[in-house]
Amino acid sequence: MSMCIHLRYLRLNWGVDCPKEDHPDPICTLPNLETLIVELASHYKLQHGIWRLKKLRHLERMLCVTSKTIPPDTSGKYYLPSLHTLQLVTLEEGVTMSSIVNGRFSKLRKLGLEWNAKSKCTENELLQGLHHLKNLEKLKLVDFKELTLKAREFPSKIPQINIMMKYDSDELNFSYSFLNSLGEVTNLRILKVTSKGMFGEDSLSLAAKSFPNLEVFHLKEMGVKE
């Protein structure tokens, strides 16, 4: 693959084997790569060499950030200046957003995160650092059920947040009360919540003067108690 130095678009589909963690990833030798889409049977673990792809703009689908992905320091070479899209990402046990985002994705517009059930962190601990993504326009959170982040912990100018629960399980029931925290994100214009027919543990009740600029509020495939 290192011979394809001019390659700009790469999609990996089912049937392709992921490189072992102790082997160099040939994808990291493609200096002109702009789009990488991974559609494999298991999560694609991003290797440390991903930071060499300075032209990368879109990194999508089944991705996993591990402790080996994280740069050892904050020197200038460990960043992706062109990255606009990073989704859908699972963080390996022990990895949090604050350990990877600080100053490394200056142009990031879309971010999708999926909760790792094996994580020893709380959801809030895992999401710490989101506020560093000053240019984020769309945030997607999958299988997070205990969102109690304060408004100041979200990017201050973010206009759209999507929350999705993929699995129909009693263990994933959540409380609607988390919406009140989002109601204080003053620039939020679009909020979508999808939950596969589940009921929240409480009734849907929004605080007065919440969501001052909300234009679209979409509840999909979920029950609402009266």
Tab-separated table of C-alpha atoms in Angstrom:
chain	number	residue	atom	x	y	z
A	1	MET	CA	0.000	0.000	0.000
A	2	SER	CA	2.942	2.330	0.551
A	3	MET	CA	3.278	2.453	-3.250
A	4	CYS	CA	-0.073	4.291	-3.488
A	5	ILE	CA	1.317	7.570	-2.196
A	6	HIS	CA	-1.193	9.644	-4.201
A	7	LEU	CA	-4.245	7.850	-2.775
A	8	ARG	CA	-6.802	10.323	-1.410
A	9	TYR	CA	-9.848	8.126	-0.667
A	10	LEU	CA	-9.862	4.698	1.010
A	11	ARG	CA	-12.808	2.574	2.167
A	12	LEU	CA	-12.249	-0.690	4.064
A	13	ASN	CA	-15.162	-3.133	3.862
A	14	TRP	CA	-15.988	-6.449	5.535
A	15	GLY	CA	-13.436	-9.166	4.814
A	16	VAL	CA	-10.401	-6.927	5.245
A	17	ASP	CA	-8.153	-7.895	8.146
A	18	CYS	CA	-7.075	-5.141	10.530
A	19	PRO	CA	-3.339	-4.921	11.201
A	20	LYS	CA	-2.176	-6.267	14.545
A	21	GLU	CA	-1.348	-3.633	17.128
A	22	ASP	CA	2.332	-4.584	17.172
A	23	HIS	CA	2.618	-4.253	13.369
A	24	PRO	CA	2.886	-0.953	11.461
A	25	ASP	CA	-0.359	0.069	9.784
A	26	PRO	CA	0.264	0.567	6.034
A	27	ILE	CA	-2.520	3.164	5.939
A	28	CYS	CA	-0.285	5.481	7.952
A	29	THR	CA	2.144	5.565	5.011
A	30	LEU	CA	-0.354	7.356	2.737
A	31	PRO	CA	0.622	11.040	3.095
A	32	ASN	CA	-2.080	12.357	0.738
A	33	LEU	CA	-5.011	10.431	2.216
A	34	GLU	CA	-8.010	12.700	2.834
A	35	THR	CA	-10.850	10.252	3.535
A	36	LEU	CA	-10.728	6.949	5.427
A	37	ILE	CA	-13.987	5.025	5.930
A	38	VAL	CA	-13.882	1.794	7.927
A	39	GLU	CA	-16.752	-0.721	7.646
A	40	LEU	CA	-15.356	-3.859	9.254
A	41	ALA	CA	-16.761	-6.595	11.494
A	42	SER	CA	-14.801	-5.216	14.443
A	43	HIS	CA	-13.518	-1.805	15.488
A	44	TYR	CA	-10.490	-0.466	13.662
A	45	LYS	CA	-7.870	0.490	16.238
A	46	LEU	CA	-6.170	3.714	15.261
A	47	GLN	CA	-2.416	3.410	15.502
A	48	HIS	CA	0.030	6.081	16.591
A	49	GLY	CA	1.051	6.640	12.967
A	50	ILE	CA	-2.340	8.217	12.192
A	51	TRP	CA	-0.875	11.568	13.307
A	52	ARG	CA	1.340	11.567	10.204
A	53	LEU	CA	-1.674	11.972	7.901
A	54	LYS	CA	-1.781	15.775	7.927
A	55	LYS	CA	-4.179	15.967	4.948
A	56	LEU	CA	-6.784	13.668	6.495
A	57	ARG	CA	-10.210	15.368	6.453
A	58	HIS	CA	-12.718	12.575	7.132
A	59	LEU	CA	-12.184	9.591	9.444
A	60	GLU	CA	-15.373	7.580	9.766
A	61	ARG	CA	-17.299	4.504	10.956
A	62	MET	CA	-16.064	1.762	13.348
A	63	LEU	CA	-13.050	3.343	15.023
A	64	CYS	CA	-11.318	2.791	18.347
A	65	VAL	CA	-8.855	5.117	20.065
A	66	THR	CA	-6.470	3.190	22.325
A	67	SER	CA	-3.695	4.150	24.703
A	68	LYS	CA	-1.277	3.511	21.827
A	69	THR	CA	-3.063	6.086	19.661
A	70	ILE	CA	-2.520	8.900	22.143
A	71	PRO	CA	0.591	11.037	21.581
A	72	PRO	CA	3.200	10.864	24.351
A	73	ASP	CA	3.422	14.642	24.587
A	74	THR	CA	1.875	17.864	23.269
A	75	SER	CA	4.558	18.725	20.705
A	76	GLY	CA	3.401	20.279	17.456
A	77	LYS	CA	3.696	17.174	15.273
A	78	TYR	CA	0.891	15.291	17.018
A	79	TYR	CA	-2.179	16.922	15.507
A	80	LEU	CA	-4.463	16.612	12.467
A	81	PRO	CA	-4.892	20.165	11.136
A	82	SER	CA	-7.284	19.249	8.297
A	83	LEU	CA	-9.625	16.839	10.100
A	84	HIS	CA	-13.294	17.852	9.771
A	85	THR	CA	-15.076	14.568	10.599
A	86	LEU	CA	-14.289	11.981	13.280
A	87	GLN	CA	-17.032	9.393	13.825
A	88	LEU	CA	-17.991	6.870	15.147
A	89	VAL	CA	-15.317	6.476	17.827
A	90	THR	CA	-15.110	4.175	20.831
A	91	LEU	CA	-12.532	5.034	23.478
A	92	GLU	CA	-10.594	2.109	24.890
A	93	GLU	CA	-10.777	1.509	28.634
A	94	GLY	CA	-8.805	4.226	30.417
A	95	VAL	CA	-8.851	6.698	27.506
A	96	THR	CA	-10.830	9.952	27.792
A	97	MET	CA	-11.525	12.826	25.428
A	98	SER	CA	-9.311	15.182	27.422
A	99	SER	CA	-6.308	12.965	26.676
A	100	ILE	CA	-6.650	13.318	22.905
A	101	VAL	CA	-8.461	16.506	21.871
A	102	ASN	CA	-6.505	19.373	23.404
A	103	GLY	CA	-5.366	21.454	20.441
A	104	ARG	CA	-5.107	18.491	18.065
A	105	PHE	CA	-8.281	18.908	15.973
A	106	SER	CA	-8.514	22.636	15.330
A	107	LYS	CA	-10.917	22.287	12.364
A	108	LEU	CA	-13.100	19.436	13.623
A	109	ARG	CA	-16.752	19.991	12.656
A	110	LYS	CA	-18.383	16.592	13.269
A	111	LEU	CA	-17.670	14.212	16.144
A	112	GLY	CA	-19.386	10.922	16.944
A	113	LEU	CA	-18.660	8.979	20.145
A	114	GLU	CA	-19.914	5.555	21.229
A	115	TRP	CA	-19.942	4.518	24.886
A	116	ASN	CA	-17.582	1.673	25.790
A	117	ALA	CA	-19.362	-0.564	28.303
A	118	LYS	CA	-15.975	-1.813	29.561
A	119	SER	CA	-14.804	1.649	30.509
A	120	LYS	CA	-14.049	2.244	34.182
A	121	CYS	CA	-14.637	5.970	33.733
A	122	THR	CA	-18.003	7.570	34.232
A	123	GLU	CA	-19.624	9.053	31.154
A	124	ASN	CA	-18.810	12.545	32.390
A	125	GLU	CA	-15.146	11.675	32.945
A	126	LEU	CA	-14.901	10.182	29.476
A	127	LEU	CA	-16.399	13.279	27.842
A	128	GLN	CA	-14.281	15.824	29.704
A	129	GLY	CA	-12.445	17.996	27.195
A	130	LEU	CA	-15.245	18.441	24.656
A	131	HIS	CA	-15.215	22.196	25.286
A	132	HIS	CA	-11.783	22.393	23.626
A	133	LEU	CA	-13.425	21.678	20.246
A	134	LYS	CA	-14.294	25.302	19.545
A	135	ASN	CA	-15.398	24.750	15.928
A	136	LEU	CA	-17.556	21.664	16.491
A	137	GLU	CA	-20.899	21.908	14.656
A	138	LYS	CA	-22.368	18.446	15.215
A	139	LEU	CA	-21.946	16.057	18.147
A	140	LYS	CA	-23.356	12.525	18.111
A	141	LEU	CA	-23.419	10.458	21.320
A	142	VAL	CA	-24.326	6.751	21.089
A	143	ASP	CA	-25.405	4.662	24.106
A	144	PHE	CA	-24.639	7.355	26.676
A	145	LYS	CA	-27.452	7.252	29.245
A	146	GLU	CA	-26.244	9.331	32.201
A	147	LEU	CA	-25.355	12.654	30.645
A	148	THR	CA	-25.038	15.115	33.496
A	149	LEU	CA	-22.448	17.392	31.916
A	150	LYS	CA	-22.842	21.068	32.626
A	151	ALA	CA	-23.511	23.344	29.670
A	152	ARG	CA	-20.043	24.883	29.974
A	153	GLU	CA	-18.500	21.462	29.306
A	154	PHE	CA	-19.949	21.374	25.781
A	155	PRO	CA	-18.477	23.462	22.948
A	156	SER	CA	-20.045	26.872	23.524
A	157	LYS	CA	-21.131	27.454	19.915
A	158	ILE	CA	-22.316	23.959	18.997
A	159	PRO	CA	-25.616	24.094	17.019
A	160	GLN	CA	-26.535	20.376	16.810
A	161	ILE	CA	-26.468	17.395	19.171
A	162	ASN	CA	-27.745	13.901	18.330
A	163	ILE	CA	-28.236	11.302	21.078
A	164	MET	CA	-28.879	7.677	20.131
A	165	MET	CA	-29.474	4.467	22.054
A	166	LYS	CA	-28.856	1.561	19.693
A	167	TYR	CA	-29.931	-1.371	21.832
A	168	ASP	CA	-33.378	-2.200	23.181
A	169	SER	CA	-32.331	-3.187	26.692
A	170	ASP	CA	-33.574	-2.351	30.178
A	171	GLU	CA	-29.964	-1.679	31.160
A	172	LEU	CA	-29.887	1.275	28.793
A	173	ASN	CA	-32.942	3.133	30.073
A	174	PHE	CA	-32.057	6.723	30.731
A	175	SER	CA	-33.523	9.745	32.423
A	176	TYR	CA	-34.974	12.644	30.475
A	177	SER	CA	-33.515	14.965	33.103
A	178	PHE	CA	-30.264	15.163	31.119
A	179	LEU	CA	-32.107	17.339	28.605
A	180	ASN	CA	-32.172	20.160	31.125
A	181	SER	CA	-28.377	20.344	31.030
A	182	LEU	CA	-28.506	20.584	27.248
A	183	GLY	CA	-31.140	23.295	27.586
A	184	GLU	CA	-28.437	25.618	28.860
A	185	VAL	CA	-26.332	25.205	25.704
A	186	THR	CA	-27.526	28.535	24.380
A	187	ASN	CA	-26.512	28.155	20.722
A	188	LEU	CA	-28.128	24.738	20.304
A	189	ARG	CA	-30.559	24.821	17.365
A	190	ILE	CA	-31.106	21.107	16.601
A	191	LEU	CA	-31.554	18.301	19.150
A	192	LYS	CA	-32.371	14.736	18.092
A	193	VAL	CA	-32.921	11.831	20.494
A	194	THR	CA	-33.411	8.253	19.214
A	195	SER	CA	-33.987	5.393	21.641
A	196	LYS	CA	-35.512	2.292	19.999
A	197	GLY	CA	-38.913	2.464	21.673
A	198	MET	CA	-37.629	2.785	25.233
A	199	PHE	CA	-39.316	4.874	27.878
A	200	GLY	CA	-37.371	7.305	29.967
A	201	GLU	CA	-37.325	6.698	33.704
A	202	ASP	CA	-39.206	9.940	34.278
A	203	SER	CA	-41.552	12.249	32.416
A	204	LEU	CA	-40.355	14.713	29.825
A	205	SER	CA	-40.230	18.038	31.629
A	206	LEU	CA	-38.075	20.933	30.466
A	207	ALA	CA	-36.981	23.819	32.642
A	208	ALA	CA	-38.364	27.283	31.969
A	209	LYS	CA	-36.289	29.351	29.530
A	210	SER	CA	-34.288	26.300	28.435
A	211	PHE	CA	-33.247	25.914	24.782
A	212	PRO	CA	-33.559	29.631	23.940
A	213	ASN	CA	-32.547	29.127	20.287
A	214	LEU	CA	-33.814	25.597	19.599
A	215	GLU	CA	-35.485	25.251	16.173
A	216	VAL	CA	-35.733	21.441	15.806
A	217	PHE	CA	-36.490	18.982	18.632
A	218	HIS	CA	-36.819	15.431	17.299
A	219	LEU	CA	-37.759	12.433	19.486
A	220	LYS	CA	-37.613	9.232	17.438
A	221	GLU	CA	-38.531	5.601	18.221
A	222	MET	CA	-38.987	6.258	21.921
A	223	GLY	CA	-41.750	6.502	24.477
A	224	VAL	CA	-42.654	9.549	26.513
A	225	LYS	CA	-44.515	9.240	29.800
A	226	GLU	CA	-47.300	11.727	30.373
